[in-house]
Coordinates of C-alpha atoms in Angstrom, one line a residue:
Chain A
M721 CA 92.3 265.1 -4.4
K722 CA 89.2 264.6 -1.9
Q723 CA 87.2 265.8 -5.0
F724 CA 88.7 263.0 -7.0
L725 CA 88.4 260.3 -4.6
S726 CA 84.5 261.2 -4.1
F727 CA 84.1 261.0 -7.7
I728 CA 85.7 257.7 -8.7
K729 CA 83.8 256.2 -5.5
K730 CA 81.0 257.1 -7.5
E731 CA 81.9 256.0 -10.7
F732 CA 82.3 252.5 -8.9
Y733 CA 79.1 252.8 -7.7
H734 CA 77.9 253.1 -11.2
V735 CA 79.8 250.3 -12.3
F736 CA 78.9 247.8 -9.8
R737 CA 75.1 248.9 -9.6
D738 CA 75.3 247.8 -13.3
T739 CA 75.7 243.9 -12.9
K740 CA 74.1 243.4 -16.5
S741 CA 77.6 245.1 -17.5
L742 CA 79.5 243.8 -15.4
L743 CA 78.4 240.5 -15.7
L744 CA 79.2 240.9 -19.4
L745 CA 82.6 242.1 -18.6
F746 CA 83.8 239.4 -16.8
G747 CA 81.4 236.7 -18.1
L748 CA 82.7 236.7 -21.4
P749 CA 86.2 236.4 -20.9
I750 CA 85.1 233.6 -18.8
A751 CA 83.4 232.1 -21.1
Q752 CA 85.4 232.6 -24.3
I753 CA 88.3 231.4 -22.0
V754 CA 87.0 227.9 -20.8
L755 CA 84.8 227.5 -24.4
F756 CA 88.2 227.4 -26.4
G757 CA 90.1 225.9 -23.9
F758 CA 87.8 222.6 -23.3
A759 CA 86.9 222.6 -26.8
L760 CA 90.7 222.2 -27.5
T761 CA 91.5 219.9 -24.8
N762 CA 88.3 217.6 -25.3
E763 CA 89.5 216.9 -29.1
I764 CA 92.9 215.9 -28.3
K765 CA 92.0 214.0 -25.7
N766 CA 89.6 211.7 -28.1
T767 CA 89.7 212.4 -31.1
S768 CA 88.0 210.1 -34.2
I769 CA 91.1 208.8 -36.6
A770 CA 90.4 206.5 -39.1
I771 CA 93.2 204.2 -41.0
Y772 CA 94.3 203.3 -44.5
D773 CA 96.2 200.3 -44.1
Q774 CA 97.5 199.6 -47.5
A775 CA 100.3 196.9 -45.9
H776 CA 98.3 194.7 -43.6
D777 CA 101.6 193.5 -42.2
P778 CA 103.3 193.1 -38.7
A779 CA 104.6 196.7 -39.0
S780 CA 101.7 198.7 -39.9
R781 CA 99.3 196.7 -37.6
S782 CA 101.4 197.3 -34.5
I783 CA 101.3 201.2 -35.3
S784 CA 97.5 200.5 -35.7
E785 CA 97.3 199.3 -32.9
Q786 CA 99.2 201.8 -30.8
F787 CA 97.0 204.6 -32.0
A788 CA 93.9 202.5 -31.3
Q789 CA 95.2 202.4 -27.6
S790 CA 96.5 205.8 -27.7
P791 CA 94.1 208.1 -24.8
Q792 CA 94.7 210.5 -27.4
F793 CA 93.1 208.9 -30.4
N794 CA 90.0 207.1 -31.0
L795 CA 90.1 204.5 -33.7
V796 CA 86.7 204.6 -35.5
K797 CA 87.1 203.2 -38.8
N798 CA 89.3 201.1 -41.6
I799 CA 89.3 202.3 -44.5
R800 CA 89.3 200.1 -47.5
N801 CA 90.2 202.3 -50.8
Q802 CA 91.7 206.1 -51.2
D803 CA 88.1 207.5 -52.1
E804 CA 87.0 206.8 -48.5
I805 CA 89.4 209.0 -47.2
E806 CA 87.7 212.0 -48.7
A807 CA 84.4 210.9 -47.4
V808 CA 85.3 210.2 -43.9
F809 CA 86.7 214.1 -43.5
K810 CA 83.5 215.4 -45.4
A811 CA 81.2 213.1 -43.1
G812 CA 83.5 214.5 -40.3
E813 CA 83.7 211.0 -39.1
A814 CA 87.7 211.4 -38.5
K815 CA 89.7 214.4 -37.9
L816 CA 92.8 212.4 -38.8
V817 CA 93.6 209.7 -41.1
V818 CA 96.6 207.6 -41.3
V819 CA 97.8 206.3 -44.5
F820 CA 100.3 203.3 -44.8
P821 CA 101.7 202.6 -47.8
P822 CA 101.5 198.8 -49.4
N823 CA 104.7 196.9 -48.4
F824 CA 105.4 199.2 -45.7
E825 CA 107.4 196.5 -43.5
Q826 CA 109.4 195.7 -46.5
D827 CA 110.3 199.2 -46.9
I828 CA 111.3 199.5 -43.5
Q829 CA 113.7 196.3 -43.7
H830 CA 115.0 196.3 -46.9
E831 CA 115.5 200.3 -47.6
N832 CA 115.7 201.3 -43.8
K833 CA 113.0 203.9 -44.2
A834 CA 109.4 204.0 -45.0
E835 CA 106.7 206.7 -45.1
V836 CA 103.5 207.2 -43.2
Q837 CA 101.0 209.5 -44.5
L838 CA 99.2 211.5 -41.6
I839 CA 96.3 213.7 -43.3
A840 CA 94.7 216.0 -41.4
D841 CA 91.5 218.3 -41.3
A842 CA 92.9 222.1 -41.1
S843 CA 90.3 223.4 -40.8
D844 CA 90.5 223.9 -37.2
P845 CA 94.5 224.7 -37.9
N846 CA 95.4 224.7 -34.1
T847 CA 94.1 221.3 -33.6
A848 CA 95.2 219.7 -36.9
N849 CA 98.6 220.9 -35.9
T850 CA 98.2 218.9 -32.4
L851 CA 97.0 216.1 -34.1
T852 CA 99.6 215.3 -36.2
V853 CA 102.4 216.0 -33.7
Y854 CA 100.5 213.5 -31.4
A855 CA 100.5 210.9 -34.3
S856 CA 104.2 211.3 -35.1
N857 CA 104.9 210.7 -31.7
I858 CA 103.3 207.7 -31.7
I859 CA 105.4 206.8 -35.0
M860 CA 108.6 207.8 -33.4
D861 CA 108.0 205.6 -30.3
Y862 CA 107.7 202.6 -32.7
Q863 CA 110.9 203.7 -34.9
K864 CA 112.7 203.8 -31.2
E865 CA 111.6 200.3 -30.5
L866 CA 112.9 199.0 -33.8
M867 CA 115.9 200.8 -33.2
L868 CA 116.4 198.7 -30.1
T869 CA 116.9 195.5 -32.1
T870 CA 118.9 196.3 -34.8
T871 CA 122.2 198.1 -35.6
I872 CA 121.2 199.7 -39.0
P873 CA 119.4 203.1 -38.6
I874 CA 116.0 203.0 -39.6
S875 CA 113.8 205.8 -40.4
I876 CA 109.9 206.1 -40.7
Q877 CA 109.1 209.5 -42.2
T878 CA 105.8 211.0 -41.9
D879 CA 104.2 212.9 -44.4
M880 CA 101.6 215.5 -43.3
R881 CA 98.8 216.7 -45.4
F882 CA 96.5 219.6 -43.9
L883 CA 93.6 219.6 -45.6
Y884 CA 91.3 222.7 -46.3
N885 CA 94.0 224.8 -44.8
P886 CA 97.7 223.7 -46.2
E887 CA 99.8 226.4 -44.6
L888 CA 97.9 226.5 -41.2
K889 CA 98.3 230.2 -41.0
G890 CA 96.8 232.0 -38.0
A891 CA 96.5 229.0 -35.7
P892 CA 94.5 231.2 -33.4
N893 CA 96.3 231.7 -30.2
F894 CA 93.0 232.5 -28.5
V895 CA 94.3 234.2 -25.0
P896 CA 95.7 237.0 -26.4
G897 CA 92.9 237.6 -28.8
V898 CA 90.5 237.3 -26.0
M899 CA 92.5 239.8 -24.2
A900 CA 92.5 242.5 -26.8
L901 CA 89.0 242.0 -27.3
I902 CA 88.0 242.2 -23.7
L903 CA 90.1 245.1 -23.0
T904 CA 88.8 246.9 -26.2
L905 CA 85.1 246.3 -25.0
I906 CA 85.4 247.8 -21.8
S907 CA 87.8 250.7 -22.4
V908 CA 86.4 252.2 -25.5
L909 CA 82.6 250.9 -24.5
M910 CA 82.2 251.4 -21.5
T911 CA 84.0 254.4 -21.0
S912 CA 82.3 256.5 -24.0
V913 CA 78.8 255.3 -23.0
S914 CA 79.3 256.0 -19.1
I915 CA 80.3 259.6 -20.4
V916 CA 77.6 260.1 -22.8
R917 CA 75.5 259.3 -20.4
E918 CA 76.1 261.9 -18.3
K919 CA 75.4 264.3 -21.0
E920 CA 72.1 262.6 -21.8
N921 CA 71.1 262.6 -17.8
G922 CA 72.1 266.4 -17.8
T923 CA 74.4 265.3 -14.9
M924 CA 77.3 266.7 -16.7
E925 CA 75.8 270.0 -16.8
I926 CA 75.8 269.9 -12.8
L927 CA 79.4 268.5 -13.1
L928 CA 80.7 271.6 -15.7
V929 CA 78.7 274.0 -13.2
S930 CA 80.7 272.9 -10.4
P931 CA 84.1 273.7 -9.4
F932 CA 85.2 270.4 -10.3
N933 CA 87.8 270.6 -13.2
P934 CA 86.2 269.4 -16.1
L935 CA 89.3 267.5 -17.2
M936 CA 89.5 265.9 -13.9
V937 CA 85.7 264.5 -14.6
I938 CA 87.5 262.6 -17.7
I939 CA 90.2 261.1 -15.9
S940 CA 88.0 259.8 -13.2
K941 CA 85.8 258.0 -15.4
A942 CA 88.8 256.6 -16.8
V943 CA 90.3 255.2 -13.8
P944 CA 87.4 252.7 -12.9
Y945 CA 87.7 251.4 -16.3
L946 CA 91.7 250.9 -16.1
V947 CA 91.2 249.2 -12.6
L948 CA 88.3 246.8 -14.2
S949 CA 90.4 246.3 -17.0
L950 CA 93.4 245.2 -15.3
A951 CA 91.2 242.9 -13.2
N952 CA 90.1 241.3 -16.0
V953 CA 93.6 241.1 -18.0
T954 CA 94.3 239.2 -14.4
M955 CA 91.5 236.7 -14.5
I956 CA 92.3 235.8 -18.1
L957 CA 95.8 235.3 -17.3
L958 CA 94.9 233.2 -14.4
L959 CA 92.8 231.0 -16.3
S960 CA 94.9 230.5 -19.4
V961 CA 97.9 229.6 -16.8
F962 CA 95.8 227.9 -14.2
L963 CA 92.6 226.1 -16.3
L964 CA 94.5 226.0 -19.9
E965 CA 98.0 225.1 -18.5
M966 CA 99.4 227.6 -20.8
P967 CA 102.8 229.1 -19.2
I968 CA 103.8 232.7 -19.7
N969 CA 106.9 232.5 -21.1
G970 CA 107.3 236.3 -20.7
S971 CA 107.9 239.1 -18.3
I972 CA 104.6 239.5 -16.5
V973 CA 105.6 243.0 -15.4
L974 CA 105.8 243.7 -19.4
L975 CA 102.8 242.0 -20.4
Y976 CA 100.9 244.2 -17.6
A977 CA 102.8 247.3 -18.8
E978 CA 101.5 246.5 -22.4
S979 CA 98.3 245.8 -21.7
T980 CA 98.1 249.1 -19.7
L981 CA 99.4 250.9 -22.8
L982 CA 96.1 249.2 -24.8
I983 CA 93.8 250.2 -22.0
L984 CA 95.0 253.6 -22.4
T985 CA 94.9 253.5 -26.1
A986 CA 91.2 252.1 -25.8
L987 CA 90.5 254.8 -23.4
S988 CA 91.6 257.6 -25.3
L989 CA 89.5 256.1 -28.9
G990 CA 86.5 256.0 -25.9
L991 CA 86.9 259.2 -24.6
L992 CA 86.7 260.9 -28.4
I993 CA 83.9 259.0 -29.4
S994 CA 82.1 260.3 -26.2
N995 CA 82.9 263.9 -27.0
I996 CA 81.4 263.1 -30.7
T997 CA 78.3 261.7 -29.8
N998 CA 75.1 262.7 -27.4
S999 CA 73.3 259.8 -27.0
Q1000 CA 74.3 256.1 -25.2
Q1001 CA 72.9 254.2 -28.4
V1002 CA 74.8 256.2 -30.6
A1003 CA 78.2 256.0 -28.6
M1004 CA 77.6 252.5 -28.7
I1005 CA 76.8 251.9 -32.4
V1006 CA 80.2 253.5 -32.9
S1007 CA 82.2 251.6 -30.4
L1008 CA 81.2 248.5 -31.8
M1009 CA 81.6 249.3 -35.2
G1010 CA 84.4 251.8 -34.9
M1011 CA 86.5 249.3 -32.7
L1012 CA 85.0 245.8 -31.6
L1013 CA 84.3 245.1 -35.1
P1014 CA 87.8 245.9 -36.4
T1015 CA 89.3 244.2 -33.6
L1016 CA 88.0 241.0 -34.3
L1017 CA 88.6 241.4 -38.2
F1018 CA 91.7 242.7 -38.4
S1019 CA 93.7 241.9 -35.0
G1020 CA 94.7 238.3 -36.3
F1021 CA 92.7 236.7 -33.9
M1022 CA 90.0 235.2 -36.0
F1023 CA 91.1 235.8 -39.6
P1024 CA 94.9 235.6 -40.5
I1025 CA 95.7 238.9 -41.9
E1026 CA 98.1 237.4 -44.1
N1027 CA 95.3 236.0 -46.2
M1028 CA 93.8 239.4 -46.8
P1029 CA 93.6 241.1 -49.7
L1030 CA 96.2 244.1 -49.3
P1031 CA 94.2 246.7 -49.1
L1032 CA 92.6 245.0 -46.0
Q1033 CA 95.9 244.4 -44.8
L1034 CA 96.8 247.8 -44.8
I1035 CA 93.6 249.0 -43.0
S1036 CA 94.6 246.4 -40.3
N1037 CA 97.8 248.6 -39.4
L1038 CA 95.2 251.1 -38.1
V1039 CA 93.8 248.7 -35.3
P1040 CA 95.5 249.2 -32.3
A1041 CA 94.5 245.9 -31.4
K1042 CA 96.5 244.2 -34.1
W1043 CA 99.8 245.6 -32.6
Y1044 CA 99.0 244.5 -29.2
Y1045 CA 98.1 240.9 -30.4
I1046 CA 101.2 240.6 -31.8
I1047 CA 103.2 242.0 -28.8
I1048 CA 101.1 240.0 -26.3
K1049 CA 101.6 236.4 -28.6
D1050 CA 105.4 237.2 -28.6
I1051 CA 105.7 237.9 -24.9
M1052 CA 103.5 235.1 -23.8
I1053 CA 104.3 232.2 -26.4
K1054 CA 107.9 233.5 -27.3
G1055 CA 108.9 234.8 -24.2
V1056 CA 110.6 237.6 -25.9
G1057 CA 111.7 240.9 -24.0
F1058 CA 111.1 244.8 -25.0
M1059 CA 113.9 244.8 -27.4
S1060 CA 112.1 242.4 -29.8
I1061 CA 108.6 244.0 -29.5
W1062 CA 109.7 247.9 -29.4
K1063 CA 108.3 248.6 -32.7
E1064 CA 105.2 247.6 -32.2
T1065 CA 105.0 249.2 -28.6
L1066 CA 105.9 252.4 -30.1
I1067 CA 103.5 251.9 -32.9
L1068 CA 100.7 251.4 -29.9
T1069 CA 102.2 254.5 -28.3
S1070 CA 101.7 256.8 -31.0
M1071 CA 98.4 255.6 -31.3
T1072 CA 97.4 256.5 -28.1
A1073 CA 99.4 259.9 -28.0
F1074 CA 97.2 260.9 -31.2
L1075 CA 94.2 259.6 -29.9
L1076 CA 94.6 261.6 -26.7
T1077 CA 95.7 264.8 -28.6
M1078 CA 92.8 264.4 -30.8
S1079 CA 90.5 263.6 -28.0
L1080 CA 91.3 266.3 -25.5
K1081 CA 91.7 269.1 -28.2
K1082 CA 87.8 267.8 -29.0
F1083 CA 86.9 268.2 -25.3
N1084 CA 84.7 271.3 -24.9
I1085 CA 84.9 272.5 -21.5
R1086 CA 82.1 274.8 -22.2
L1087 CA 78.9 272.4 -22.7
A1088 CA 78.8 272.0 -26.5
K1089 CA 75.7 273.0 -28.1
Chain B
M1006 CA 68.8 295.6 3.4
A1007 CA 65.4 294.7 3.9
I1008 CA 63.4 292.5 1.1
V1009 CA 59.5 293.0 2.2
R1010 CA 58.0 289.5 1.2
I1011 CA 54.4 288.6 1.6
A1012 CA 55.3 285.6 3.4
P1013 CA 53.1 282.4 2.2
A1014 CA 49.4 281.8 3.4
V1015 CA 48.3 279.1 5.8
N1016 CA 46.6 277.7 3.0
G1017 CA 49.9 277.5 0.6
Y1018 CA 49.0 280.3 -1.6
F1019 CA 52.1 282.8 -2.0
A1020 CA 51.5 286.4 -3.0
A1021 CA 53.7 288.2 -4.8
G1022 CA 56.9 289.4 -3.2
I1023 CA 57.1 293.1 -3.6
L1024 CA 60.1 295.2 -3.4
P1025 CA 60.1 298.5 -2.2
A1026 CA 61.4 300.8 -4.5
K1027 CA 64.4 302.1 -2.7
E1028 CA 68.1 302.6 -3.5
V1029 CA 70.5 299.8 -2.9
A1030 CA 74.2 299.9 -2.8
M1031 CA 75.8 298.2 -5.6
S1032 CA 77.2 295.4 -3.5
N1033 CA 74.0 293.9 -2.3
Y1034 CA 74.1 293.3 -6.4
V1035 CA 75.0 289.4 -6.7
I1036 CA 74.3 289.4 -10.4
E1037 CA 75.0 292.2 -12.5
A1038 CA 74.4 292.1 -16.1
E1039 CA 75.9 295.1 -18.8
N1040 CA 74.8 294.9 -22.5
L1041 CA 75.9 291.2 -22.2
T1042 CA 75.7 289.8 -25.5
K1043 CA 76.3 286.4 -27.4
R1044 CA 76.4 285.6 -30.8
F1045 CA 77.0 282.3 -32.5
G1046 CA 78.3 283.6 -36.3
D1047 CA 75.3 285.6 -37.6
F1048 CA 73.1 284.8 -35.0
T1049 CA 72.8 287.0 -31.9
A1050 CA 71.3 284.5 -29.3
V1051 CA 71.2 286.9 -26.6
N1052 CA 71.6 290.9 -27.2
E1053 CA 72.7 293.4 -24.8
I1054 CA 70.7 292.4 -22.0
S1055 CA 71.3 294.7 -18.7
F1056 CA 69.6 293.7 -15.3
H1057 CA 70.6 293.3 -11.9
V1058 CA 69.7 291.2 -8.9
E1059 CA 69.9 291.6 -5.3
K1060 CA 71.1 289.3 -2.9
G1061 CA 68.0 287.1 -1.5
E1062 CA 66.0 287.9 -4.4
I1063 CA 63.9 285.3 -6.6
F1064 CA 64.5 286.6 -10.1
G1065 CA 62.4 285.2 -12.6
F1066 CA 64.1 284.8 -16.0
L1067 CA 60.9 284.2 -18.6
G1068 CA 60.5 283.7 -22.4
A1069 CA 59.7 281.6 -25.3
N1070 CA 61.4 278.7 -26.1
G1071 CA 64.5 280.0 -28.6
A1072 CA 64.2 283.4 -26.8
G1073 CA 67.8 283.0 -25.4
K1074 CA 67.1 282.3 -21.6
T1075 CA 69.5 279.1 -21.7
T1076 CA 72.4 281.0 -23.4
A1077 CA 72.0 283.9 -21.2
M1078 CA 72.0 281.7 -18.2
R1079 CA 74.9 279.5 -19.1
M1080 CA 77.0 282.8 -19.6
L1081 CA 76.1 283.4 -16.1
C1082 CA 77.1 280.1 -14.8
G1083 CA 80.4 280.6 -16.6
L1084 CA 79.8 277.6 -18.7
S1085 CA 79.6 280.0 -22.1
I1086 CA 82.2 283.1 -22.6
P1087 CA 80.1 286.4 -23.8
S1088 CA 80.8 287.8 -27.0
S1089 CA 80.5 291.4 -25.5
G1090 CA 79.0 293.1 -22.4
K1091 CA 80.2 292.9 -18.7
A1092 CA 78.7 290.9 -16.2
T1093 CA 79.6 289.8 -12.5
I1094 CA 78.5 287.2 -10.4
A1095 CA 78.7 287.0 -6.5
G1096 CA 81.3 290.1 -7.5
F1097 CA 83.2 287.5 -9.7
D1098 CA 84.0 288.4 -13.5
V1099 CA 82.4 286.3 -16.3
Y1100 CA 85.2 286.4 -18.1
K1101 CA 87.9 285.8 -16.4
Q1102 CA 87.1 284.4 -12.8
T1103 CA 84.7 281.5 -13.9
E1104 CA 86.2 278.8 -11.6
S1105 CA 85.5 281.6 -8.6
I1106 CA 81.8 281.6 -10.0
K1107 CA 81.3 278.2 -9.7
Q1108 CA 82.6 277.9 -6.8
N1109 CA 79.5 279.9 -5.5
I1110 CA 76.9 279.2 -7.4
G1111 CA 74.5 276.0 -7.6
Y1112 CA 72.8 274.9 -10.2
M1113 CA 69.8 272.4 -11.2
S1114 CA 68.7 271.7 -15.0
Q1115 CA 65.5 271.2 -16.6
K1116 CA 66.5 267.6 -16.9
F1117 CA 66.3 265.8 -13.7
S1118 CA 69.7 265.8 -12.6
L1119 CA 70.9 263.5 -9.7
Y1120 CA 72.3 260.0 -10.5
E1121 CA 69.6 257.6 -10.5
D1122 CA 71.7 254.2 -9.4
L1123 CA 73.0 256.1 -6.4
T1124 CA 71.0 255.9 -3.0
V1125 CA 69.9 259.3 -1.8
L1126 CA 72.9 259.7 0.5
E1127 CA 75.4 259.1 -1.9
N1128 CA 73.9 261.7 -4.4
I1129 CA 74.6 263.8 -1.4
T1130 CA 77.6 262.9 -0.5
F1131 CA 78.9 263.0 -4.0
F1132 CA 77.9 266.7 -4.7
G1133 CA 78.8 267.3 -1.2
G1134 CA 82.2 265.8 -2.2
I1135 CA 82.7 267.7 -5.3
Y1136 CA 82.6 271.0 -4.0
G1137 CA 85.4 270.3 -1.5
L1138 CA 83.2 270.0 2.0
S1139 CA 84.7 267.9 4.3
R1140 CA 83.3 264.4 5.3
K1141 CA 81.7 265.6 8.9
E1142 CA 80.5 268.6 6.9
I1143 CA 78.7 266.5 4.7
A1144 CA 77.3 263.9 7.5
V1145 CA 76.2 266.7 9.6
K1146 CA 74.2 268.9 6.5
A1147 CA 73.0 265.1 4.9
D1148 CA 71.2 264.6 8.2
Q1149 CA 69.9 267.8 8.6
L1150 CA 68.6 267.8 5.1
L1151 CA 67.2 264.7 5.1
H1152 CA 64.9 265.6 8.1
E1153 CA 63.9 268.6 6.5
L1154 CA 62.7 266.7 3.3
G1155 CA 61.4 264.0 5.3
L1156 CA 63.4 261.4 3.3
F1157 CA 65.1 260.1 6.6
D1158 CA 64.0 256.5 6.2
H1159 CA 64.7 256.6 2.6
E1160 CA 68.7 257.7 2.9
N1161 CA 69.1 254.1 1.0
T1162 CA 66.8 254.2 -1.3
L1163 CA 68.2 254.3 -4.8
V1164 CA 67.1 258.0 -6.3
G1165 CA 65.4 255.9 -9.1
S1166 CA 63.2 254.8 -7.1
L1167 CA 61.7 257.9 -5.9
P1168 CA 59.0 259.8 -6.9
L1169 CA 59.7 262.8 -9.8
G1170 CA 58.4 265.3 -7.0
W1171 CA 60.7 263.9 -4.3
K1172 CA 63.3 263.6 -7.0
Q1173 CA 62.9 267.1 -7.7
K1174 CA 63.3 268.7 -4.1
L1175 CA 66.2 266.2 -3.3
A1176 CA 67.8 268.0 -6.7
F1177 CA 67.0 271.5 -5.5
S1178 CA 68.3 270.8 -1.7
V1179 CA 71.6 269.3 -3.4
A1180 CA 72.2 272.2 -5.8
I1181 CA 72.1 274.5 -2.9
F1182 CA 73.9 272.0 -0.3
H1183 CA 77.2 273.5 -0.5
E1184 CA 75.2 277.0 0.2
P1185 CA 75.9 279.0 -2.7
S1186 CA 74.9 282.6 -2.8
I1187 CA 73.1 282.3 -6.4
V1188 CA 71.1 279.1 -7.3
F1189 CA 70.3 278.9 -10.9
L1190 CA 67.1 276.9 -11.4
D1191 CA 66.4 276.1 -15.3
E1192 CA 62.7 275.1 -15.4
P1193 CA 62.9 272.8 -12.5
T1194 CA 59.1 272.2 -12.3
G1195 CA 58.6 270.7 -15.4
G1196 CA 56.4 267.7 -15.5
V1197 CA 55.5 268.3 -11.9
D1198 CA 52.0 268.3 -10.3
P1199 CA 50.4 271.5 -8.9
V1200 CA 50.4 270.4 -5.0
T1201 CA 54.4 269.3 -5.5
R1202 CA 55.3 272.6 -7.2
R1203 CA 53.9 274.6 -4.4
Q1204 CA 55.9 272.4 -2.1
F1205 CA 58.7 273.2 -4.1
W1206 CA 58.3 276.8 -4.1
D1207 CA 58.3 276.5 -0.2
L1208 CA 61.9 275.3 -0.3
I1209 CA 62.6 278.0 -2.9
Y1210 CA 61.2 280.7 -0.5
K1211 CA 63.2 279.0 2.6
A1212 CA 66.5 279.4 0.4
S1213 CA 66.2 282.6 -0.4
D1214 CA 65.0 283.5 3.3
A1215 CA 68.4 282.2 3.9
G1216 CA 70.1 284.7 1.6
I1217 CA 70.6 282.8 -1.2
T1218 CA 69.4 284.2 -4.7
V1219 CA 67.0 282.3 -6.8
F1220 CA 67.5 282.7 -10.3
V1221 CA 65.0 280.5 -12.1
T1222 CA 63.5 280.0 -15.7
T1223 CA 60.0 278.9 -16.1
H1224 CA 57.1 278.1 -18.3
Y1225 CA 54.8 278.1 -15.5
M1226 CA 52.8 281.8 -15.4
D1227 CA 51.5 280.9 -11.7
E1228 CA 55.2 280.2 -10.7
A1229 CA 56.0 283.7 -12.6
E1230 CA 53.8 285.4 -9.6
Y1231 CA 55.6 283.8 -7.0
C1232 CA 58.8 285.9 -8.1
N1233 CA 60.1 288.7 -6.5
R1234 CA 60.8 290.4 -10.1
I1235 CA 60.5 289.2 -13.4
S1236 CA 62.2 289.6 -16.9
M1237 CA 60.9 288.8 -20.2
M1238 CA 63.1 288.1 -22.9
V1239 CA 62.0 288.0 -26.4
D1240 CA 64.1 287.5 -29.2
G1241 CA 67.2 288.0 -27.3
E1242 CA 66.3 290.4 -25.2
I1243 CA 64.9 291.6 -22.1
K1244 CA 61.7 293.4 -23.3
A1245 CA 60.5 293.9 -19.8
L1246 CA 61.7 293.6 -15.8
D1247 CA 59.8 294.2 -12.5
T1248 CA 57.8 293.0 -10.5
P1249 CA 54.6 291.0 -11.2
E1250 CA 52.3 293.4 -10.0
N1251 CA 54.0 296.3 -12.0
L1252 CA 54.4 294.2 -14.9
K1253 CA 50.5 293.3 -15.3
K1254 CA 49.5 297.1 -14.9
Q1255 CA 52.1 298.2 -16.8
F1256 CA 50.5 296.1 -19.9
N1257 CA 46.7 296.3 -18.4
A1258 CA 46.5 292.5 -17.9
R1259 CA 44.9 290.4 -15.5
S1260 CA 47.3 287.5 -15.2
M1261 CA 51.0 286.8 -15.9
D1262 CA 49.5 284.7 -18.7
D1263 CA 48.3 288.0 -20.8
V1264 CA 51.7 289.7 -20.0
F1265 CA 53.3 286.9 -21.8
F1266 CA 51.3 286.5 -24.2
E1267 CA 51.3 290.2 -24.9
L1268 CA 55.1 290.3 -25.2
A1269 CA 55.7 287.0 -26.8
R1270 CA 53.4 287.2 -29.7
G1271 CA 55.6 290.3 -31.3
A1272 CA 58.8 287.5 -31.4
K1273 CA 60.0 286.3 -34.5
R1274 CA 62.2 283.4 -33.5
S1275 CA 59.8 280.7 -33.2
G1276 CA 60.3 278.1 -30.4
D1277 CA 62.4 275.0 -31.2

């Protein structure tokens, strides 16, 4: 036990003396969260919109005024004809165009129902979605106001069009994505590199010649990265709750348990990589290609898996981060309990068991020649 | 047991240590190898080597690259299980008692083997720790060691910023920090200037005087002269084993260089 503690202490020295890596490990998630977070909040606070008012009647003018006064929107342009709508989007002048049909007020008064069209630039689906919700709220408010003065039920419907990404698939919920990415980065990359570094420096030989159990060498190498990863999870969660005001709807204990599971998966993979490579560079490349890239591509965090061709969808099933991403999104956003995510958890657990068995089998107690 | 060694002369030169030809009880052998063999598939890296090393002896293990030195040494350290033959290290069997062997040996490899991003003291503490020394023991011995090496002002210096000679002396001291019965040195002085090398050998002699058996591989023939006895490995076999003096007589050579050349030129395996 004492040997184990001296080893862990030494590992922490390595970690904390390597300030560049440490900066990367903690700076990267902060930068990502802050960038993603503020990019989102800024846009929704002061988004450029345009209005195509074909009615020019009191009702349409009243709603337009509401838009102009809203802190979320910044009315930059009044559009005069249909063609201009596309031009406005192409030029990036507006993220949202509100279209009033001719005879807007007449429709309300005579037919008790009218339609407003909201066209959004959905190349950023998350923003597009949020914008249309805000816009619909403004129109709903107007409808409620009208209802106060009349007894006839009036309805103004909003017809939403999402340009560029009509299905709004894969609206990136980046917090679980950033978590998957960072945990993978620390656990796979750092672990494999740190073990291979001992091989490269010749210190692994010394450790293997010592009475210290070789298996313990590996375990003590993994401990600091487990701690670092959990610290990172905590930091990301704090940032997302307090900075992005994104609540955690599910159980925090479950969230940590599932995160620990992914860390173990990644550590096993890092271990496997360190067993089959002999130089830090190779370990780094294998980790990046074998884990970080698939995590980026196939976790569903950046690119919607549903839109991928079938073979790629099948490959995505092999990426642990995909399952973790689903689990964390469900816990954080939907607030579900373990019963709803046991399947994904089982898959992740099996992956961990498989990788760990593989790497322990490969782990050569005697110095591999 | 009496090992007669001509002490280092004042000017720092060592004369070859000469072991008196006398019968030594079996218990005095700390390394015993008999027909030790290691095969990798069809390739026999080490072919039936037999030798004994006495307690406190400085045993030179020489051979060209690829002769099988490293493989033999790895078997003796308990890192590699022999294919056949027998060997005991400090009385422990290389097949069954590798853990006890590990507790009783020290090891320093040709690659410099301390942590460069740890300080001098942290390295000592760490290696003391994994050999199970108590914190108090470590503190006392570390203090003593730092004074001996003249590194006392540098206990908090990162090892990476020390000159190579100091690093190597420190690595050796760390290798024998837990007072093993045998220390294995795998080309310990590679890349070090002659003056530092001689200082390094002062440490080796000191360890040997303290009763630690030194098993050393080297490519430097002047170093070979410092050993009590030398074995010469060629193509996986020990072709010669004696004191440097006797070897020179046997091969009618003026220096160890000539002895080495005489033996190694017949080698079929080339260096790697």
